mmCIF file of C-alpha atoms in Angstrom:
data_model
loop_
_atom_site.group_PDB
_atom_site.id
_atom_site.type_symbol
_atom_site.label_atom_id
_atom_site.label_comp_id
_atom_site.label_asym_id
_atom_site.label_seq_id
_atom_site.Cartn_x
_atom_site.Cartn_y
_atom_site.Cartn_z
ATOM 1 C CA MET A 1 122.975 169.051 180.941
ATOM 2 C CA ASP A 2 122.728 169.750 184.683
ATOM 3 C CA SER A 3 120.179 167.014 185.210
ATOM 4 C CA ILE A 4 122.398 164.596 183.199
ATOM 5 C CA LYS A 5 125.356 165.490 185.453
ATOM 6 C CA SER A 6 123.340 165.021 188.628
ATOM 7 C CA GLN A 7 122.127 161.562 187.439
ATOM 8 C CA LEU A 8 125.567 160.437 186.472
ATOM 9 C CA VAL A 9 126.986 161.612 189.852
ATOM 10 C CA ASP A 10 124.310 159.459 191.545
ATOM 11 C CA MET A 11 125.409 156.563 189.411
ATOM 12 C CA GLY A 12 128.937 156.855 190.830
ATOM 13 C CA PHE A 13 130.764 158.893 188.136
ATOM 14 C CA THR A 14 133.008 161.772 189.163
ATOM 15 C CA GLU A 15 132.280 165.295 188.019
ATOM 16 C CA ALA A 16 135.665 165.441 186.327
ATOM 17 C CA LYS A 17 134.868 162.410 184.172
ATOM 18 C CA ILE A 18 131.429 163.744 183.439
ATOM 19 C CA THR A 19 132.799 167.137 182.416
ATOM 20 C CA LYS A 20 135.509 165.457 180.278
ATOM 21 C CA ALA A 21 132.870 163.268 178.592
ATOM 22 C CA ILE A 22 130.596 166.217 177.755
ATOM 23 C CA LYS A 23 133.506 168.220 176.293
ATOM 24 C CA SER A 24 134.853 165.322 174.334
ATOM 25 C CA CYS A 25 131.468 164.322 173.001
ATOM 26 C CA PRO A 26 129.540 167.567 172.167
ATOM 27 C CA GLU A 27 127.006 165.769 170.023
ATOM 28 C CA ALA A 28 125.860 163.622 173.118
ATOM 29 C CA ASN A 29 122.599 165.108 174.181
ATOM 30 C CA THR A 30 121.110 162.253 176.270
ATOM 31 C CA LEU A 31 122.082 160.341 179.414
ATOM 32 C CA GLU A 32 122.533 157.090 177.515
ATOM 33 C CA GLN A 33 125.046 158.757 175.011
ATOM 34 C CA VAL A 34 127.247 160.382 177.745
ATOM 35 C CA MET A 35 127.139 157.111 179.715
ATOM 36 C CA GLU A 36 128.208 155.071 176.678
ATOM 37 C CA TRP A 37 131.123 157.453 176.190
ATOM 38 C CA LEU A 38 132.204 157.158 179.880
ATOM 39 C CA ILE A 39 132.089 153.401 179.864
ATOM 40 C CA ALA A 40 134.007 153.141 176.498
ATOM 41 C CA HIS A 41 136.759 155.583 177.867
ATOM 42 C CA ASP A 42 136.764 154.628 181.490
ATOM 43 C CA GLY A 43 140.318 153.353 181.443
ATOM 44 C CA GLU A 44 141.695 156.485 179.738
ATOM 45 C CA LEU A 45 139.925 158.771 182.253
ATOM 46 C CA ASP A 46 141.383 156.854 185.224
ATOM 47 C CA THR A 47 144.955 157.099 183.788
ATOM 48 C CA ALA A 48 144.569 160.819 183.085
ATOM 49 C CA ALA A 49 143.132 161.525 186.485
ATOM 50 C CA GLY A 50 146.001 159.573 188.306
ATOM 51 C CA ALA A 51 148.592 162.340 187.915
ATOM 52 C CA GLY A 52 146.526 165.098 189.461
ATOM 53 C CA SER A 53 144.685 163.054 192.054
ATOM 54 C CA SER A 54 146.976 163.938 195.065
ATOM 55 C CA THR A 55 146.280 167.628 194.776
ATOM 56 C CA ALA A 56 142.597 167.114 194.197
ATOM 57 C CA ASP A 57 142.350 164.729 197.183
ATOM 58 C CA ASN A 58 143.957 167.269 199.588
ATOM 59 C CA ASN A 59 141.407 169.841 198.350
ATOM 60 C CA ASN A 60 138.526 167.425 198.514
ATOM 61 C CA LYS A 61 139.302 166.200 202.034
ATOM 62 C CA ALA A 62 138.491 169.525 203.665
ATOM 63 C CA ALA A 63 135.416 169.876 201.562
ATOM 64 C CA ASN A 64 134.358 166.244 202.310
ATOM 65 C CA THR A 65 134.917 166.807 206.032
ATOM 66 C CA GLU A 66 132.804 169.935 206.041
ATOM 67 C CA LEU A 67 130.140 168.219 203.903
ATOM 68 C CA ALA A 68 130.110 165.204 206.272
ATOM 69 C CA ALA A 69 129.736 167.531 209.288
ATOM 70 C CA ASN A 70 126.844 169.347 207.647
ATOM 71 C CA LYS A 71 125.140 166.009 206.778
ATOM 72 C CA ALA A 72 125.618 164.776 210.331
ATOM 73 C CA ASP A 73 124.051 167.966 211.817
ATOM 74 C CA LYS A 74 121.206 167.752 209.282
ATOM 75 C CA LYS A 75 120.529 164.040 210.092
ATOM 76 C CA SER A 76 120.663 164.653 213.832
ATOM 77 C CA SER A 77 118.229 167.520 213.501
ATOM 78 C CA GLN A 78 115.908 165.288 211.401
ATOM 79 C CA ALA A 79 116.177 162.565 213.992
ATOM 80 C CA ALA A 80 115.328 164.891 216.862
ATOM 81 C CA ALA A 81 112.393 166.275 214.916
ATOM 82 C CA SER A 82 111.103 162.843 213.979
ATOM 83 C CA PRO A 83 112.018 160.401 216.623
ATOM 84 C CA ASN A 84 109.590 157.684 215.418
ATOM 85 C CA ASP A 85 110.953 157.618 211.835
ATOM 86 C CA ASP A 86 113.493 155.192 210.621
ATOM 87 C CA PHE A 87 116.957 156.697 210.645
ATOM 88 C CA ARG A 88 119.559 155.592 208.087
ATOM 89 C CA PRO A 89 123.069 156.040 209.325
ATOM 90 C CA GLU A 90 125.882 157.226 207.029
ATOM 91 C CA GLU A 91 126.787 154.414 204.532
ATOM 92 C CA THR A 92 130.277 152.990 204.742
ATOM 93 C CA ALA A 93 132.891 153.097 201.985
ATOM 94 C CA ALA A 94 132.375 149.429 201.062
ATOM 95 C CA GLU A 95 128.643 150.015 200.577
ATOM 96 C CA THR A 96 129.278 153.081 198.517
ATOM 97 C CA ALA A 97 131.675 151.105 196.300
ATOM 98 C CA ALA A 98 129.186 148.228 195.986
ATOM 99 C CA ARG A 99 126.391 150.755 195.015
ATOM 100 C CA LYS A 100 128.640 152.334 192.406
ATOM 101 C CA LYS A 101 129.528 148.907 190.965
ATOM 102 C CA ILE A 102 125.880 147.982 190.747
ATOM 103 C CA THR A 103 125.116 151.284 189.105
ATOM 104 C CA VAL A 104 127.786 150.776 186.505
ATOM 105 C CA GLU A 105 126.658 147.294 185.808
ATOM 106 C CA GLU A 106 123.088 148.512 185.414
ATOM 107 C CA ALA A 107 124.257 151.232 182.973
ATOM 108 C CA GLN A 108 126.226 148.572 180.945
ATOM 109 C CA ARG A 109 123.136 146.383 180.910
ATOM 110 C CA LEU A 110 120.995 149.368 179.712
ATOM 111 C CA ILE A 111 123.566 150.152 177.036
ATOM 112 C CA THR A 112 123.613 146.498 175.854
ATOM 113 C CA GLU A 113 119.858 146.335 175.772
ATOM 114 C CA ARG A 114 119.624 149.639 173.862
ATOM 115 C CA ALA A 115 122.183 148.325 171.419
ATOM 116 C CA ALA A 116 120.202 145.117 170.930
ATOM 117 C CA ILE A 117 117.011 147.188 170.416
ATOM 118 C CA ARG A 118 118.749 149.288 167.747
ATOM 119 C CA ALA A 119 120.035 146.159 166.013
ATOM 120 C CA GLU A 120 116.591 144.649 166.022
ATOM 121 C CA GLU A 121 115.084 147.959 164.701
ATOM 122 C CA ASP A 122 117.842 147.912 161.913
ATOM 123 C CA ARG A 123 117.008 144.305 161.091
ATOM 124 C CA LYS A 124 113.264 145.005 160.841
ATOM 125 C CA LYS A 125 113.973 148.110 158.656
ATOM 126 C CA ALA A 126 116.216 146.027 156.415
ATOM 127 C CA ILE A 127 113.410 143.493 155.986
ATOM 128 C CA GLU A 128 110.843 146.200 155.247
ATOM 129 C CA ASP A 129 113.172 147.813 152.675
ATOM 130 C CA GLU A 130 113.617 144.373 150.996
ATOM 131 C CA LYS A 131 109.924 143.857 150.978
ATOM 132 C CA LYS A 132 109.478 147.245 149.296
ATOM 133 C CA ARG A 133 112.131 146.508 146.748
ATOM 134 C CA ARG A 134 110.546 143.229 145.809
ATOM 135 C CA LEU A 135 107.208 144.875 145.587
ATOM 136 C CA GLU A 136 108.541 147.527 143.299
ATOM 137 C CA GLY A 137 110.256 144.861 141.187
ATOM 138 C CA GLN A 138 106.908 143.024 140.826
ATOM 139 C CA LYS A 139 105.128 146.211 139.878
ATOM 140 C CA MET A 140 107.845 146.913 137.308
ATOM 141 C CA ILE A 141 107.474 143.400 135.712
ATOM 142 C CA GLN A 142 103.782 143.842 135.646
ATOM 143 C CA THR A 143 104.012 147.199 134.021
ATOM 144 C CA ARG A 144 106.468 145.793 131.410
ATOM 145 C CA ALA A 145 104.112 143.007 130.681
ATOM 146 C CA GLU A 146 101.199 145.379 130.214
ATOM 147 C CA LEU A 147 103.313 147.510 127.836
ATOM 148 C CA GLU A 148 104.200 144.454 125.753
ATOM 149 C CA ASP A 149 100.504 143.392 125.604
ATOM 150 C CA LEU A 150 99.695 146.972 124.338
ATOM 151 C CA GLU A 151 102.409 146.782 121.763
ATOM 152 C CA ARG A 152 101.164 143.356 120.482
ATOM 153 C CA ILE A 153 97.637 144.744 120.229
ATOM 154 C CA ARG A 154 98.970 147.829 118.345
ATOM 155 C CA LEU A 155 100.891 145.687 115.841
ATOM 156 C CA ALA A 156 97.895 143.386 115.375
ATOM 157 C CA GLN A 157 95.704 146.440 114.629
ATOM 158 C CA GLN A 158 98.334 147.841 112.205
ATOM 159 C CA ILE A 159 98.543 144.435 110.386
ATOM 160 C CA ARG A 160 94.687 144.336 110.121
ATOM 161 C CA GLN A 161 94.583 147.863 108.841
ATOM 162 C CA GLU A 162 97.254 147.144 106.192
ATOM 163 C CA LYS A 163 95.302 144.133 105.108
ATOM 164 C CA ILE A 164 92.092 146.180 104.743
ATOM 165 C CA GLU A 165 94.016 148.808 102.687
ATOM 166 C CA ARG A 166 95.447 146.094 100.383
ATOM 167 C CA GLU A 167 91.929 144.715 99.767
ATOM 168 C CA LEU A 168 90.624 148.155 99.086
ATOM 169 C CA HIS A 169 93.463 148.797 96.589
ATOM 170 C CA LYS A 170 92.796 145.494 94.805
ATOM 171 C CA LYS A 171 89.124 146.322 94.745
ATOM 172 C CA ARG A 172 89.871 149.740 93.132
ATOM 173 C CA LEU A 173 92.056 148.103 90.543
ATOM 174 C CA LEU A 174 89.475 145.558 89.656
ATOM 175 C CA GLU A 175 86.859 148.316 89.319
ATOM 176 C CA GLN A 176 89.179 150.303 87.223
ATOM 177 C CA ILE A 177 89.853 147.306 84.872
ATOM 178 C CA ALA A 178 86.117 146.675 84.578
ATOM 179 C CA LEU A 179 85.521 150.278 83.795
ATOM 180 C CA ASP A 180 88.269 150.316 81.153
ATOM 181 C CA ARG A 181 86.837 147.227 79.524
ATOM 182 C CA GLU A 182 83.348 148.681 79.474
ATOM 183 C CA ASN A 183 84.590 151.924 77.992
ATOM 184 C CA MET A 184 86.603 149.957 75.311
ATOM 185 C CA LYS A 185 83.499 147.879 74.327
ATOM 186 C CA ASN A 186 81.493 151.063 73.979
ATOM 187 C CA ARG A 187 84.150 152.727 71.842
ATOM 188 C CA THR A 188 84.540 149.708 69.665
ATOM 189 C CA LYS A 189 80.797 149.439 69.138
ATOM 190 C CA GLN A 190 80.585 153.090 68.110
ATOM 191 C CA MET A 191 83.467 152.630 65.698
ATOM 192 C CA VAL A 192 81.878 149.491 64.137
ATOM 193 C CA ASP A 193 78.509 151.312 63.825
ATOM 194 C CA SER A 194 80.037 154.345 62.162
ATOM 195 C CA ALA A 195 82.206 152.297 59.828
ATOM 196 C CA ALA A 196 79.421 149.913 58.645
ATOM 197 C CA PRO A 197 77.489 152.334 56.236
ATOM 198 C CA ALA A 198 80.762 153.530 54.652
ATOM 199 C CA ALA A 199 82.007 150.032 54.061
ATOM 200 C CA THR A 200 78.669 149.004 52.496
ATOM 201 C CA LYS A 201 78.803 151.924 50.098
ATOM 202 C CA THR A 202 82.478 151.288 49.083
ATOM 203 C CA THR A 203 81.752 147.594 48.461
ATOM 204 C CA SER A 204 78.773 148.260 46.127
ATOM 205 C CA SER A 205 80.656 150.829 44.044
ATOM 206 C CA SER A 206 83.714 148.698 43.653
ATOM 207 C CA SER A 207 81.668 145.645 42.644
ATOM 208 C CA SER A 208 79.936 147.464 39.878
ATOM 209 C CA ALA A 209 83.170 148.892 38.440
ATOM 210 C CA ALA A 210 85.239 145.752 38.606
ATOM 211 C CA ALA A 211 85.055 142.849 36.075
ATOM 212 C CA ALA A 212 83.153 139.768 36.979
ATOM 213 C CA PRO A 213 85.422 137.285 38.749
ATOM 214 C CA SER A 214 85.328 133.475 38.409
ATOM 215 C CA SER A 215 83.106 131.488 40.416
ATOM 216 C CA SER A 216 85.998 130.025 42.587
ATOM 217 C CA ASP A 217 87.348 133.570 43.324
ATOM 218 C CA GLN A 218 83.913 134.762 44.190
ATOM 219 C CA SER A 219 83.409 131.921 46.688
ATOM 220 C CA LYS A 220 86.774 132.704 48.315
ATOM 221 C CA LYS A 221 86.035 136.431 48.611
ATOM 222 C CA ALA A 222 82.593 135.753 49.830
ATOM 223 C CA GLN A 223 84.035 133.986 52.970
ATOM 224 C CA PRO A 224 84.794 136.789 55.453
ATOM 225 C CA LYS A 225 87.883 136.535 57.627
ATOM 226 C CA GLN A 226 86.950 135.244 61.037
ATOM 227 C CA ALA A 227 87.713 137.682 63.855
ATOM 228 C CA ALA A 228 89.424 136.351 66.967
ATOM 229 C CA THR A 229 87.108 136.020 69.898
ATOM 230 C CA GLU A 230 89.750 136.102 72.553
ATOM 231 C CA CYS A 231 93.429 137.081 72.990
ATOM 232 C CA ARG A 232 95.752 134.911 75.062
ATOM 233 C CA ILE A 233 98.773 136.776 76.463
ATOM 234 C CA ALA A 234 101.714 134.829 78.012
ATOM 235 C CA LEU A 235 103.521 137.231 80.349
ATOM 236 C CA ARG A 236 107.099 136.580 81.552
ATOM 237 C CA PHE A 237 108.138 138.606 84.594
ATOM 238 C CA PRO A 238 111.666 139.671 85.655
ATOM 239 C CA ASP A 239 111.761 137.036 88.530
ATOM 240 C CA GLY A 240 111.277 134.289 85.874
ATOM 241 C CA SER A 241 107.758 133.448 86.573
ATOM 242 C CA THR A 242 105.086 133.365 83.907
ATOM 243 C CA LYS A 243 101.338 133.989 83.661
ATOM 244 C CA VAL A 244 98.871 133.382 80.862
ATOM 245 C CA GLN A 245 95.805 135.612 80.862
ATOM 246 C CA LYS A 246 92.877 135.898 78.476
ATOM 247 C CA PHE A 247 91.739 139.325 77.245
ATOM 248 C CA SER A 248 89.265 140.655 74.727
ATOM 249 C CA PRO A 249 90.877 141.482 71.283
ATOM 250 C CA GLN A 250 89.245 145.010 71.561
ATOM 251 C CA GLU A 251 90.839 145.689 74.954
ATOM 252 C CA GLN A 252 93.599 148.167 75.134
ATOM 253 C CA LEU A 253 97.194 147.398 76.002
ATOM 254 C CA ALA A 254 96.482 149.469 79.143
ATOM 255 C CA ALA A 255 94.316 146.611 80.390
ATOM 256 C CA VAL A 256 97.337 144.310 80.327
ATOM 257 C CA ARG A 257 99.313 146.908 82.263
ATOM 258 C CA LEU A 258 96.671 147.084 84.942
ATOM 259 C CA PHE A 259 96.587 143.355 85.248
ATOM 260 C CA VAL A 260 100.399 143.247 85.749
ATOM 261 C CA GLN A 261 100.183 146.020 88.296
ATOM 262 C CA MET A 262 97.573 144.204 90.330
ATOM 263 C CA GLU A 263 99.567 141.002 90.198
ATOM 264 C CA LYS A 264 103.099 142.177 90.930
ATOM 265 C CA ILE A 265 103.248 145.748 92.204
ATOM 266 C CA PRO A 266 103.005 146.128 96.078
ATOM 267 C CA SER A 267 99.837 147.505 97.452
ATOM 268 C CA GLY A 268 99.728 151.329 97.478
ATOM 269 C CA GLN A 269 102.621 151.739 94.948
ATOM 270 C CA THR A 270 102.940 151.946 91.191
ATOM 271 C CA ALA A 271 105.821 151.725 88.697
ATOM 272 C CA ASN A 272 106.606 152.182 85.046
ATOM 273 C CA ILE A 273 105.849 148.968 83.228
ATOM 274 C CA GLU A 274 107.434 148.065 79.841
ATOM 275 C CA PHE A 275 106.361 145.316 77.378
ATOM 276 C CA ILE A 276 108.611 143.713 74.789
ATOM 277 C CA ALA A 277 107.147 141.495 72.025
ATOM 278 C CA PRO A 278 109.176 139.040 69.983
ATOM 279 C CA PRO A 279 111.647 139.379 68.524
ATOM 280 C CA ASN A 280 112.573 142.661 70.241
ATOM 281 C CA LYS A 281 109.705 145.021 69.667
ATOM 282 C CA LYS A 282 109.232 147.485 72.561
ATOM 283 C CA LEU A 283 105.558 148.573 73.165
ATOM 284 C CA THR A 284 105.832 152.259 74.141
ATOM 285 C CA ASP A 285 103.433 154.334 76.362
ATOM 286 C CA SER A 286 101.933 155.841 73.266
ATOM 287 C CA MET A 287 100.655 152.288 72.353
ATOM 288 C CA MET A 288 98.749 151.867 75.600
ATOM 289 C CA ASN A 289 95.478 153.145 74.092
ATOM 290 C CA GLU A 290 95.658 150.763 71.085
ATOM 291 C CA THR A 291 93.723 147.551 71.037
ATOM 292 C CA LEU A 292 95.388 144.141 71.306
ATOM 293 C CA ASP A 293 93.998 143.168 67.932
ATOM 294 C CA SER A 294 95.461 146.270 66.144
ATOM 295 C CA LEU A 295 98.848 145.575 67.713
ATOM 296 C CA GLY A 296 98.801 142.063 66.224
ATOM 297 C CA LEU A 297 98.826 140.320 69.614
ATOM 298 C CA CYS A 298 95.642 138.207 68.875
ATOM 299 C CA PRO A 299 94.781 135.438 69.009
ATOM 300 C CA ALA A 300 97.933 134.686 71.092
ATOM 301 C CA SER A 301 101.207 136.291 71.858
ATOM 302 C CA ARG A 302 104.024 136.371 74.381
ATOM 303 C CA LEU A 303 105.214 139.535 76.145
ATOM 304 C CA GLU A 304 108.311 140.066 78.333
ATOM 305 C CA VAL A 305 107.598 142.377 81.298
ATOM 306 C CA LYS A 306 110.109 144.847 82.689
ATOM 307 C CA PHE A 307 109.813 147.184 85.786
ATOM 308 C CA ASN A 308 111.486 150.476 86.119
ATOM 309 C CA GLN A 309 111.671 150.361 89.975
ATOM 310 C CA SER A 310 113.593 153.644 90.274
ATOM 311 C CA THR A 311 110.331 155.488 89.571
ATOM 312 C CA TRP A 312 108.096 153.614 92.033
ATOM 313 C CA ILE A 313 105.779 156.018 93.937
ATOM 314 C CA ASP A 314 103.031 155.628 96.554
ATOM 315 C CA LEU A 315 99.546 155.791 95.185
ATOM 316 C CA ASP A 316 98.216 156.906 98.586
#
């Protein structure tokens, strides 16, 4: 602070004003800050100093007189010691006032320049902050776009996986239907093979014991009843749609249920399926292992399909 005081005194400010400025602005730590306060409050300091100026002038006159005498002695001794050097006489009051005025104007110019520099720095800082904000906004938009692309890829993969699962489920159903048909054919063949010898023996014994029929009756009995080669089932679903499908007469009613499940039940789920034959005959679960021929559904029949959706479960 002593160096700041000495510099301000050289600029023309009084020690009273400098002391008042330092006390009134304790946060001022530099020459420019104290100078700004002095220039901003110059009128207030002059008014406050007017009341006590007379007493201070009387005290300062003696000090100034003694200081002027000391300076004159010092300069005369310097002139005597160095007669060839340029000697500057004591400056007049007008020169002192002019020097102070120039010093104050220079200080105001410095303050104005520093204020302009700070304003330019603030402007540049605001521009840099705006650039950073825009750059962060662009990065945020890019990140959002990347996340949306990843989400679309994930959904596409999920749809592809669901499609693969539906195809596998359909394939398993078809394999199960083919396996059931093959098993039914094998069981039917075994039943026919086992029943053929007994039927032949029964026919021979009954023919020997019975009376000889007429020629016309014998011709009628000789013609065997033709078995149906296929069974056409017309299915009516709860949504009003219909579907006609051909089955083997020796296939079980379970094959019809598998066909309905494959056509109407969503992939990965199953449900209880009920069949109602005309006029109002309900085909129960105990009839699922019976053949279509034995149920009287051949060569053609119509079935109404009902779903019990409350019992739907996931197959997976």
